[in-house]
Steps between C-alpha positions, in 0.01 A plus 500: 500500500833327534538138396647432844213654696275243671162522333178317429430361154178359358565262210216340305568193291771420753496123456694486171679696233590864551287528813680218678843631403415852619358369828823309565712805424295728724532248782876491449500877564319446830163621378169367625327341201127449467504218246171450316420202280259218436733204563519413869795264456711764326416759766599252770834438325569873490416540868714201599803636317469856638628646825243448773236769520586673172233336281125536521347254255154557360330231296267709287354517152528871424186479285290402805219746583650575843865515387529876552367482856718200588814667367424831670462323834828311458678828419342660808616215722850528353513859619540656158647444156801635311508307173228337292599255228171451314600192308210251484372416153484238228524467124238431237595484134294449186323698231278785611199338334545154646547591866158476658335749731542289814874454444547867417310601813709268718821646353397858574369404844848372591734731313307828536219497756693299760798728444274792586369326812856449623579866433195621691593280796860621507483868409406652838802337665728582207402867517583501868849361432561683169555154364561324170266323258644251252245384243591194295412564138662355187674612185160440336339748732635749241389327178338178378606201294267253328353275774577751775208739454303429817805447722670811361177696557495395866859612546433817302222577746744458789744730320252786462350454846851516644593807296192684627569377853856632487368847413230483766741390772784737413425747784497216756853375431383154393693381192357268234706287261382261230731203450489385136681166470581335173507122466629334815508140618232490769203275569285758320541322168403167648173646624409701189164415347515480119194498276612312190434691178253387240586498129432873463769589755762236425713740288514761777418363844618150412826625354567719804436215745729271299776761502472547877510126567814474284698764691846370594596485868735796462204720396335452838637712783587414858215619727755594765573809285141619536501446876828690526353786296194518725715515810725768353218724380314468831797663671526800267395841624381594150411177319380487139132459418586219260792257510544254214705197605673280245649579160191370319274728703716806436537430128136412441360795694739738323395362160133537591544859614690591184230342285228693681690827466554434128130434452409814694733706282374341178135571573543830680361705210222259407177698435291546811123523501411859603328538834124468460517291182501131441330224692 
């Protein structure tokens, strides 16, 4: 698919951050954008600023029970789909022990189960067009820091779902790419829910949260770079499965992979329990 070819894009989380920037870029290419979000005023702003007829706005909470059916119908009415940017999600940080069941469930409902609902709604049309799927993950979809356990687990789920999906879709021509941004200046951080650590977790979770809040402005990237990366990879004939964006993402993921390989090598010859023995 050429970047200059008129196409139809479905972008979730299109009212702010990476989703809004990608929607604007796709519109600038002459694409029809199905912009999905929960904020009516932001969707109206996007529609008002776009060429007439190129935006279909959809005010929708992607965790709603009927979200899959609503999205599938909008795609049908649009006449097909070429690119899905599955971007909706939110952050929840705190110790694994202190995050309650209701908050954990809400996080996975949004970041994992809603992501799946969007995929199911879009996949028939994407198969027909041999289209592109861009899944927004995170550098901590590859590893976890103190305080990030539940959020990293939700993004790790998206990573493995997407990896399996890429294998499953390979014969159809549909390409899947995970976008793994580092730390970028979007509204994400303003909407993050933080569970403050108790005394037990002050040395780990508390220290990590303090360090993050003390990051200098130059440590936070320009979100335009992520939007540009999404647009570029969507146009590739053979895109990567994973694309880390930002120096911190690349360095941190590389360090994590090296650490895991070193641990695998170190424990490779550790005694194994023979088959049929043990618990």
